[in-house]
């Protein structure tokens, strides 16, 4: 291995080790020893972040853009080693790690460009009206200002794009906020090499060292994550992970003496609604496309389309058969951790044991492997059993057969919040789909037509969020340039002399 991790935390520019160590559990290749995080280290990191805040938040947008671009350069400079350690730890294929690295660097560069444009500051000015009757109006200027130190939780399923220098970190740094990252125990070596890239960028750009700290964690207790979100100097949290973990952290944030926003991107089954003409005309292509999307990356995407809803009939039967055949040919894939593989199998058993559920494709997998499963149920059973709508993280598909369009619409109306909802339709389905759109836009952060939701474009118009439980904050996105907005707060400056205004308002 060309990169041998030293196993230390990065605390405000210093590589620090702890007496207590844990071993990584790679899918393949060598395990390494890493320092276990502690409440004390979290305290040091957060204090350093607060100390760096005023200087960093006063940097110009041009300086921060250079910093973000330099982080991307430093990650690219380590490209091969990042892929090597990333594939070893996660079991994800080389192409996925390379693609994810491109996305992570592209995201940093997009955010750099975005802050240079300045539109995100949403600057507003109501000029003074001293002669106004019956009362004069003051001079009022609004601008978005950085909130303070931000906590970021590395995500198991995106070792790069949602971890150490991923979307949450990039958007907080773009906003002008220092960041303390809690590394995910599933990929500590990947966390470390990206921390090295961040550290190098901090030094090259002469950014205050406290702006970025990375605390490794063994995952054996929740102490580090808990201490991080409860630290009084932390002002917001970025998180991607399970509904259970996210909800626990959200509740901790809300229960603080000073509650803070928790931007959690949690679970979703991302339902697809297949309309009559689309399914009759191209059901086979849709079934094969669905199988591909459902099994991509062993189904470990938050946008994995776990549920297909369609009206009964010959075309629906053919869809089921084709999906079964396509899924049956997908070999076992390695999951991110033993725990995620166990959770997948428990979820599969829960679905298999549910009343009114028919097994279409049953496979068998053990250890850290996942093979696809396919189940079928009726709209009536689905509507009667809320548990069927709970996410199974992995390549498991559920086909829901409705008696008619009205039942399909009832399923849409009963959905919980989703990251995505998809319609597959032909021109002749447009009238039928019109009734769905007002419902689906209330349910999801992103509504798609004739596509599969895996593969989230990083751009200005993207929304990767949605009503609870897809996310804990429906006004936000964790992908795309609007993600920066999460770590800003509007401040109105009334009659403040120009010399005292923030640079961006002068
Ligand atoms: P997770 O269990 O939600 O953990 C994510 C992070 O939250 C970890 O750093 C974990 O800390 C922390 N955490 C979890 N519960 C906590 C609690 N009660 N108090 C404080 N901190 C807590 O997610 P995961 O480890 O990535 O994977 C486990 C399961 O999450 C998977 O099986 C899958 O079902 C789901 N998942 C879903 C998505 C999605 O996008 N929908 C993405 C990833 C995972 P520790 O490191 O200390 O454990």
PDB file of N, CA and C in Angstrom, residues 46-126:
ATOM      1  N   UNK A  46     -13.137  21.940  19.119  1.00  0.00           N
ATOM      2  CA  UNK A  46     -14.207  22.946  19.008  1.00  0.00           C
ATOM      3  C   UNK A  46     -13.706  24.300  19.512  1.00  0.00           C
ATOM      4  N   UNK A  47     -12.929  24.282  20.590  1.00  0.00           N
ATOM      5  CA  UNK A  47     -12.391  25.543  21.119  1.00  0.00           C
ATOM      6  C   UNK A  47     -11.489  26.211  20.071  1.00  0.00           C
ATOM      7  N   UNK A  48     -10.672  25.386  19.405  1.00  0.00           N
ATOM      8  CA  UNK A  48      -9.787  25.936  18.360  1.00  0.00           C
ATOM      9  C   UNK A  48     -10.612  26.481  17.193  1.00  0.00           C
ATOM     10  N   UNK A  49     -11.714  25.804  16.887  1.00  0.00           N
ATOM     11  CA  UNK A  49     -12.588  26.268  15.792  1.00  0.00           C
ATOM     12  C   UNK A  49     -13.178  27.628  16.144  1.00  0.00           C
ATOM     13  N   UNK A  50     -13.616  27.762  17.386  1.00  0.00           N
ATOM     14  CA  UNK A  50     -14.181  29.052  17.817  1.00  0.00           C
ATOM     15  C   UNK A  50     -13.109  30.142  17.780  1.00  0.00           C
ATOM     16  N   UNK A  51     -11.896  29.794  18.222  1.00  0.00           N
ATOM     17  CA  UNK A  51     -10.812  30.794  18.220  1.00  0.00           C
ATOM     18  C   UNK A  51     -10.485  31.244  16.793  1.00  0.00           C
ATOM     19  N   UNK A  52     -10.653  30.324  15.837  1.00  0.00           N
ATOM     20  CA  UNK A  52     -10.326  30.659  14.435  1.00  0.00           C
ATOM     21  C   UNK A  52     -11.484  31.370  13.740  1.00  0.00           C
ATOM     22  N   UNK A  53     -12.653  31.359  14.375  1.00  0.00           N
ATOM     23  CA  UNK A  53     -13.858  31.813  13.666  1.00  0.00           C
ATOM     24  C   UNK A  53     -13.763  33.253  13.159  1.00  0.00           C
ATOM     25  N   UNK A  54     -13.385  34.186  14.026  1.00  0.00           N
ATOM     26  CA  UNK A  54     -13.455  35.601  13.600  1.00  0.00           C
ATOM     27  C   UNK A  54     -12.512  35.878  12.438  1.00  0.00           C
ATOM     28  N   UNK A  55     -11.306  35.291  12.523  1.00  0.00           N
ATOM     29  CA  UNK A  55     -10.359  35.522  11.425  1.00  0.00           C
ATOM     30  C   UNK A  55     -10.853  34.852  10.139  1.00  0.00           C
ATOM     31  N   UNK A  56     -11.333  33.619  10.258  1.00  0.00           N
ATOM     32  CA  UNK A  56     -11.743  32.903   9.052  1.00  0.00           C
ATOM     33  C   UNK A  56     -13.006  33.517   8.441  1.00  0.00           C
ATOM     34  N   UNK A  57     -13.949  33.899   9.296  1.00  0.00           N
ATOM     35  CA  UNK A  57     -15.198  34.449   8.754  1.00  0.00           C
ATOM     36  C   UNK A  57     -14.969  35.818   8.124  1.00  0.00           C
ATOM     37  N   UNK A  58     -13.830  36.436   8.449  1.00  0.00           N
ATOM     38  CA  UNK A  58     -13.516  37.744   7.859  1.00  0.00           C
ATOM     39  C   UNK A  58     -12.671  37.606   6.581  1.00  0.00           C
ATOM     40  N   UNK A  59     -12.313  36.373   6.213  1.00  0.00           N
ATOM     41  CA  UNK A  59     -11.565  36.215   4.955  1.00  0.00           C
ATOM     42  C   UNK A  59     -12.475  36.637   3.804  1.00  0.00           C
ATOM     43  N   UNK A  60     -11.849  37.062   2.720  1.00  0.00           N
ATOM     44  CA  UNK A  60     -12.667  37.464   1.564  1.00  0.00           C
ATOM     45  C   UNK A  60     -13.175  36.209   0.866  1.00  0.00           C
ATOM     46  N   UNK A  61     -14.219  36.408   0.055  1.00  0.00           N
ATOM     47  CA  UNK A  61     -14.736  35.274  -0.714  1.00  0.00           C
ATOM     48  C   UNK A  61     -13.658  34.751  -1.659  1.00  0.00           C
ATOM     49  N   UNK A  62     -12.837  35.657  -2.171  1.00  0.00           N
ATOM     50  CA  UNK A  62     -11.759  35.226  -3.085  1.00  0.00           C
ATOM     51  C   UNK A  62     -10.762  34.335  -2.340  1.00  0.00           C
ATOM     52  N   UNK A  63     -10.440  34.712  -1.098  1.00  0.00           N
ATOM     53  CA  UNK A  63      -9.507  33.876  -0.319  1.00  0.00           C
ATOM     54  C   UNK A  63     -10.102  32.498  -0.054  1.00  0.00           C
ATOM     55  N   UNK A  64     -11.376  32.476   0.287  1.00  0.00           N
ATOM     56  CA  UNK A  64     -11.999  31.169   0.586  1.00  0.00           C
ATOM     57  C   UNK A  64     -12.122  30.333  -0.680  1.00  0.00           C
ATOM     58  N   UNK A  65     -12.358  30.995  -1.810  1.00  0.00           N
ATOM     59  CA  UNK A  65     -12.434  30.251  -3.081  1.00  0.00           C
ATOM     60  C   UNK A  65     -11.085  29.601  -3.386  1.00  0.00           C
ATOM     61  N   UNK A  66     -10.003  30.347  -3.157  1.00  0.00           N
ATOM     62  CA  UNK A  66      -8.666  29.762  -3.378  1.00  0.00           C
ATOM     63  C   UNK A  66      -8.471  28.570  -2.440  1.00  0.00           C
ATOM     64  N   UNK A  67      -8.892  28.735  -1.195  1.00  0.00           N
ATOM     65  CA  UNK A  67      -8.760  27.651  -0.209  1.00  0.00           C
ATOM     66  C   UNK A  67      -9.520  26.396  -0.672  1.00  0.00           C
ATOM     67  N   UNK A  68     -10.768  26.566  -1.109  1.00  0.00           N
ATOM     68  CA  UNK A  68     -11.572  25.418  -1.556  1.00  0.00           C
ATOM     69  C   UNK A  68     -10.929  24.750  -2.775  1.00  0.00           C
ATOM     70  N   UNK A  69     -10.458  25.567  -3.703  1.00  0.00           N
ATOM     71  CA  UNK A  69      -9.804  24.991  -4.896  1.00  0.00           C
ATOM     72  C   UNK A  69      -8.519  24.269  -4.506  1.00  0.00           C
ATOM     73  N   UNK A  70      -7.813  24.805  -3.512  1.00  0.00           N
ATOM     74  CA  UNK A  70      -6.562  24.165  -3.083  1.00  0.00           C
ATOM     75  C   UNK A  70      -6.854  22.822  -2.407  1.00  0.00           C
ATOM     76  N   UNK A  71      -7.935  22.746  -1.659  1.00  0.00           N
ATOM     77  CA  UNK A  71      -8.306  21.448  -1.052  1.00  0.00           C
ATOM     78  C   UNK A  71      -8.522  20.433  -2.174  1.00  0.00           C
ATOM     79  N   UNK A  72      -9.258  20.853  -3.219  1.00  0.00           N
ATOM     80  CA  UNK A  72      -9.503  19.941  -4.353  1.00  0.00           C
ATOM     81  C   UNK A  72      -8.170  19.526  -4.983  1.00  0.00           C
ATOM     82  N   UNK A  73      -7.261  20.491  -5.166  1.00  0.00           N
ATOM     83  CA  UNK A  73      -5.948  20.159  -5.756  1.00  0.00           C
ATOM     84  C   UNK A  73      -5.211  19.144  -4.884  1.00  0.00           C
ATOM     85  N   UNK A  74      -5.258  19.366  -3.577  1.00  0.00           N
ATOM     86  CA  UNK A  74      -4.526  18.480  -2.658  1.00  0.00           C
ATOM     87  C   UNK A  74      -5.131  17.072  -2.632  1.00  0.00           C
ATOM     88  N   UNK A  75      -6.443  16.986  -2.813  1.00  0.00           N
ATOM     89  CA  UNK A  75      -7.060  15.643  -2.897  1.00  0.00           C
ATOM     90  C   UNK A  75      -6.610  14.972  -4.197  1.00  0.00           C
ATOM     91  N   UNK A  76      -6.658  15.743  -5.290  1.00  0.00           N
ATOM     92  CA  UNK A  76      -6.231  15.176  -6.588  1.00  0.00           C
ATOM     93  C   UNK A  76      -4.766  14.732  -6.541  1.00  0.00           C
ATOM     94  N   UNK A  77      -3.954  15.496  -5.814  1.00  0.00           N
ATOM     95  CA  UNK A  77      -2.531  15.148  -5.731  1.00  0.00           C
ATOM     96  C   UNK A  77      -2.328  13.793  -5.047  1.00  0.00           C
ATOM     97  N   UNK A  78      -3.323  13.362  -4.297  1.00  0.00           N
ATOM     98  CA  UNK A  78      -3.235  12.069  -3.590  1.00  0.00           C
ATOM     99  C   UNK A  78      -4.153  11.027  -4.233  1.00  0.00           C
ATOM    100  N   UNK A  79      -4.570  11.290  -5.472  1.00  0.00           N
ATOM    101  CA  UNK A  79      -5.642  10.509  -6.105  1.00  0.00           C
ATOM    102  C   UNK A  79      -5.472   8.996  -5.962  1.00  0.00           C
ATOM    103  N   UNK A  80      -4.318   8.499  -6.358  1.00  0.00           N
ATOM    104  CA  UNK A  80      -4.154   7.033  -6.373  1.00  0.00           C
ATOM    105  C   UNK A  80      -4.234   6.442  -4.974  1.00  0.00           C
ATOM    106  N   UNK A  81      -3.592   7.127  -4.036  1.00  0.00           N
ATOM    107  CA  UNK A  81      -3.596   6.615  -2.656  1.00  0.00           C
ATOM    108  C   UNK A  81      -5.002   6.693  -2.058  1.00  0.00           C
ATOM    109  N   UNK A  82      -5.761   7.732  -2.422  1.00  0.00           N
ATOM    110  CA  UNK A  82      -7.141   7.869  -1.925  1.00  0.00           C
ATOM    111  C   UNK A  82      -7.967   6.678  -2.422  1.00  0.00           C
ATOM    112  N   UNK A  83      -7.806   6.360  -3.707  1.00  0.00           N
ATOM    113  CA  UNK A  83      -8.569   5.235  -4.274  1.00  0.00           C
ATOM    114  C   UNK A  83      -8.145   3.919  -3.628  1.00  0.00           C
ATOM    115  N   UNK A  84      -6.841   3.787  -3.411  1.00  0.00           N
ATOM    116  CA  UNK A  84      -6.326   2.534  -2.858  1.00  0.00           C
ATOM    117  C   UNK A  84      -6.872   2.286  -1.450  1.00  0.00           C
ATOM    118  N   UNK A  85      -6.730   3.274  -0.596  1.00  0.00           N
ATOM    119  CA  UNK A  85      -7.200   3.052   0.782  1.00  0.00           C
ATOM    120  C   UNK A  85      -8.727   3.013   0.812  1.00  0.00           C
ATOM    121  N   UNK A  86      -9.364   3.828  -0.033  1.00  0.00           N
ATOM    122  CA  UNK A  86     -10.834   3.871  -0.065  1.00  0.00           C
ATOM    123  C   UNK A  86     -11.441   2.555  -0.507  1.00  0.00           C
ATOM    124  N   UNK A  87     -10.895   1.963  -1.552  1.00  0.00           N
ATOM    125  CA  UNK A  87     -11.444   0.684  -2.022  1.00  0.00           C
ATOM    126  C   UNK A  87     -11.176  -0.423  -0.998  1.00  0.00           C
ATOM    127  N   UNK A  88      -9.999  -0.367  -0.387  1.00  0.00           N
ATOM    128  CA  UNK A  88      -9.666  -1.388   0.603  1.00  0.00           C
ATOM    129  C   UNK A  88     -10.633  -1.327   1.793  1.00  0.00           C
ATOM    130  N   UNK A  89     -10.887  -0.120   2.276  1.00  0.00           N
ATOM    131  CA  UNK A  89     -11.718  -0.012   3.488  1.00  0.00           C
ATOM    132  C   UNK A  89     -13.194  -0.276   3.228  1.00  0.00           C
ATOM    133  N   UNK A  90     -13.691   0.198   2.074  1.00  0.00           N
ATOM    134  CA  UNK A  90     -15.145   0.144   1.855  1.00  0.00           C
ATOM    135  C   UNK A  90     -15.591  -1.041   1.010  1.00  0.00           C
ATOM    136  N   UNK A  91     -14.670  -1.628   0.244  1.00  0.00           N
ATOM    137  CA  UNK A  91     -15.071  -2.687  -0.674  1.00  0.00           C
ATOM    138  C   UNK A  91     -15.728  -2.142  -1.939  1.00  0.00           C
ATOM    139  N   UNK A  92     -15.832  -0.820  -2.054  1.00  0.00           N
ATOM    140  CA  UNK A  92     -16.420  -0.232  -3.268  1.00  0.00           C
ATOM    141  C   UNK A  92     -15.400  -0.354  -4.406  1.00  0.00           C
ATOM    142  N   UNK A  93     -15.884  -0.490  -5.645  1.00  0.00           N
ATOM    143  CA  UNK A  93     -14.933  -0.667  -6.754  1.00  0.00           C
ATOM    144  C   UNK A  93     -14.144   0.608  -7.069  1.00  0.00           C
ATOM    145  N   UNK A  94     -13.031   0.410  -7.784  1.00  0.00           N
ATOM    146  CA  UNK A  94     -12.133   1.521  -8.137  1.00  0.00           C
ATOM    147  C   UNK A  94     -12.893   2.639  -8.867  1.00  0.00           C
ATOM    148  N   UNK A  95     -13.732   2.245  -9.848  1.00  0.00           N
ATOM    149  CA  UNK A  95     -14.439   3.260 -10.645  1.00  0.00           C
ATOM    150  C   UNK A  95     -15.321   4.124  -9.750  1.00  0.00           C
ATOM    151  N   UNK A  96     -15.922   3.520  -8.747  1.00  0.00           N
ATOM    152  CA  UNK A  96     -16.793   4.283  -7.844  1.00  0.00           C
ATOM    153  C   UNK A  96     -15.962   5.293  -7.032  1.00  0.00           C
ATOM    154  N   UNK A  97     -14.824   4.827  -6.504  1.00  0.00           N
ATOM    155  CA  UNK A  97     -13.976   5.735  -5.714  1.00  0.00           C
ATOM    156  C   UNK A  97     -13.453   6.880  -6.586  1.00  0.00           C
ATOM    157  N   UNK A  98     -13.095   6.542  -7.824  1.00  0.00           N
ATOM    158  CA  UNK A  98     -12.581   7.585  -8.718  1.00  0.00           C
ATOM    159  C   UNK A  98     -13.680   8.593  -9.052  1.00  0.00           C
ATOM    160  N   UNK A  99     -14.864   8.059  -9.330  1.00  0.00           N
ATOM    161  CA  UNK A  99     -15.997   8.942  -9.633  1.00  0.00           C
ATOM    162  C   UNK A  99     -16.330   9.815  -8.432  1.00  0.00           C
ATOM    163  N   UNK A 100     -16.293   9.212  -7.256  1.00  0.00           N
ATOM    164  CA  UNK A 100     -16.648   9.968  -6.057  1.00  0.00           C
ATOM    165  C   UNK A 100     -15.599  11.043  -5.759  1.00  0.00           C
ATOM    166  N   UNK A 101     -14.343  10.725  -6.068  1.00  0.00           N
ATOM    167  CA  UNK A 101     -13.301  11.743  -5.872  1.00  0.00           C
ATOM    168  C   UNK A 101     -13.538  12.927  -6.821  1.00  0.00           C
ATOM    169  N   UNK A 102     -13.872  12.602  -8.074  1.00  0.00           N
ATOM    170  CA  UNK A 102     -14.158  13.659  -9.055  1.00  0.00           C
ATOM    171  C   UNK A 102     -15.313  14.526  -8.585  1.00  0.00           C
ATOM    172  N   UNK A 103     -16.328  13.881  -8.052  1.00  0.00           N
ATOM    173  CA  UNK A 103     -17.497  14.603  -7.565  1.00  0.00           C
ATOM    174  C   UNK A 103     -17.133  15.502  -6.378  1.00  0.00           C
ATOM    175  N   UNK A 104     -16.313  14.956  -5.471  1.00  0.00           N
ATOM    176  CA  UNK A 104     -15.919  15.709  -4.275  1.00  0.00           C
ATOM    177  C   UNK A 104     -15.108  16.946  -4.663  1.00  0.00           C
ATOM    178  N   UNK A 105     -14.178  16.770  -5.587  1.00  0.00           N
ATOM    179  CA  UNK A 105     -13.343  17.910  -6.012  1.00  0.00           C
ATOM    180  C   UNK A 105     -14.181  18.885  -6.832  1.00  0.00           C
ATOM    181  N   UNK A 106     -15.064  18.343  -7.678  1.00  0.00           N
ATOM    182  CA  UNK A 106     -15.943  19.206  -8.477  1.00  0.00           C
ATOM    183  C   UNK A 106     -16.835  20.040  -7.571  1.00  0.00           C
ATOM    184  N   UNK A 107     -17.280  19.444  -6.491  1.00  0.00           N
ATOM    185  CA  UNK A 107     -18.137  20.130  -5.518  1.00  0.00           C
ATOM    186  C   UNK A 107     -17.389  21.292  -4.862  1.00  0.00           C
ATOM    187  N   UNK A 108     -16.147  21.027  -4.454  1.00  0.00           N
ATOM    188  CA  UNK A 108     -15.334  22.086  -3.835  1.00  0.00           C
ATOM    189  C   UNK A 108     -15.142  23.243  -4.829  1.00  0.00           C
ATOM    190  N   UNK A 109     -14.895  22.888  -6.089  1.00  0.00           N
ATOM    191  CA  UNK A 109     -14.647  23.930  -7.100  1.00  0.00           C
ATOM    192  C   UNK A 109     -15.943  24.681  -7.436  1.00  0.00           C
ATOM    193  N   UNK A 110     -17.043  23.958  -7.478  1.00  0.00           N
ATOM    194  CA  UNK A 110     -18.340  24.624  -7.737  1.00  0.00           C
ATOM    195  C   UNK A 110     -18.643  25.635  -6.626  1.00  0.00           C
ATOM    196  N   UNK A 111     -18.405  25.214  -5.383  1.00  0.00           N
ATOM    197  CA  UNK A 111     -18.695  26.107  -4.256  1.00  0.00           C
ATOM    198  C   UNK A 111     -17.777  27.330  -4.295  1.00  0.00           C
ATOM    199  N   UNK A 112     -16.526  27.114  -4.719  1.00  0.00           N
ATOM    200  CA  UNK A 112     -15.591  28.242  -4.840  1.00  0.00           C
ATOM    201  C   UNK A 112     -16.150  29.263  -5.835  1.00  0.00           C
ATOM    202  N   UNK A 113     -16.598  28.760  -6.989  1.00  0.00           N
ATOM    203  CA  UNK A 113     -17.153  29.657  -8.008  1.00  0.00           C
ATOM    204  C   UNK A 113     -18.418  30.327  -7.488  1.00  0.00           C
ATOM    205  N   UNK A 114     -19.217  29.557  -6.798  1.00  0.00           N
ATOM    206  CA  UNK A 114     -20.505  30.065  -6.314  1.00  0.00           C
ATOM    207  C   UNK A 114     -20.327  31.224  -5.335  1.00  0.00           C
ATOM    208  N   UNK A 115     -19.378  31.096  -4.420  1.00  0.00           N
ATOM    209  CA  UNK A 115     -19.230  32.204  -3.464  1.00  0.00           C
ATOM    210  C   UNK A 115     -18.617  33.430  -4.148  1.00  0.00           C
ATOM    211  N   UNK A 116     -17.795  33.211  -5.167  1.00  0.00           N
ATOM    212  CA  UNK A 116     -17.240  34.360  -5.891  1.00  0.00           C
ATOM    213  C   UNK A 116     -18.374  35.163  -6.535  1.00  0.00           C
ATOM    214  N   UNK A 117     -19.382  34.456  -7.056  1.00  0.00           N
ATOM    215  CA  UNK A 117     -20.521  35.143  -7.683  1.00  0.00           C
ATOM    216  C   UNK A 117     -21.260  36.037  -6.684  1.00  0.00           C
ATOM    217  N   UNK A 118     -21.314  35.614  -5.433  1.00  0.00           N
ATOM    218  CA  UNK A 118     -21.865  36.457  -4.373  1.00  0.00           C
ATOM    219  C   UNK A 118     -23.371  36.449  -4.219  1.00  0.00           C
ATOM    220  N   UNK A 119     -24.087  35.799  -5.144  1.00  0.00           N
ATOM    221  CA  UNK A 119     -25.555  35.824  -5.072  1.00  0.00           C
ATOM    222  C   UNK A 119     -26.080  35.168  -3.795  1.00  0.00           C
ATOM    223  N   UNK A 120     -25.327  34.166  -3.322  1.00  0.00           N
ATOM    224  CA  UNK A 120     -25.777  33.409  -2.146  1.00  0.00           C
ATOM    225  C   UNK A 120     -25.909  34.286  -0.908  1.00  0.00           C
ATOM    226  N   UNK A 121     -25.293  35.463  -0.935  1.00  0.00           N
ATOM    227  CA  UNK A 121     -25.352  36.354   0.229  1.00  0.00           C
ATOM    228  C   UNK A 121     -26.734  36.999   0.365  1.00  0.00           C
ATOM    229  N   UNK A 122     -27.517  36.932  -0.720  1.00  0.00           N
ATOM    230  CA  UNK A 122     -28.893  37.439  -0.713  1.00  0.00           C
ATOM    231  C   UNK A 122     -28.961  38.860  -0.121  1.00  0.00           C
ATOM    232  N   UNK A 123     -28.062  39.718  -0.584  1.00  0.00           N
ATOM    233  CA  UNK A 123     -27.982  41.072  -0.016  1.00  0.00           C
ATOM    234  C   UNK A 123     -29.224  41.891  -0.371  1.00  0.00           C
ATOM    235  N   UNK A 124     -29.781  42.547   0.621  1.00  0.00           N
ATOM    236  CA  UNK A 124     -30.969  43.392   0.408  1.00  0.00           C
ATOM    237  C   UNK A 124     -30.728  44.748   1.044  1.00  0.00           C
ATOM    238  N   UNK A 125     -31.299  45.777   0.454  1.00  0.00           N
ATOM    239  CA  UNK A 125     -31.100  47.120   1.000  1.00  0.00           C
ATOM    240  C   UNK A 125     -32.393  47.917   0.895  1.00  0.00           C
ATOM    241  N   UNK A 126     -32.897  48.358   2.025  1.00  0.00           N
ATOM    242  CA  UNK A 126     -34.014  49.307   2.056  1.00  0.00           C
ATOM    243  C   UNK A 126     -33.438  50.637   2.499  1.00  0.00           C
TER     244      UNK A 126
END
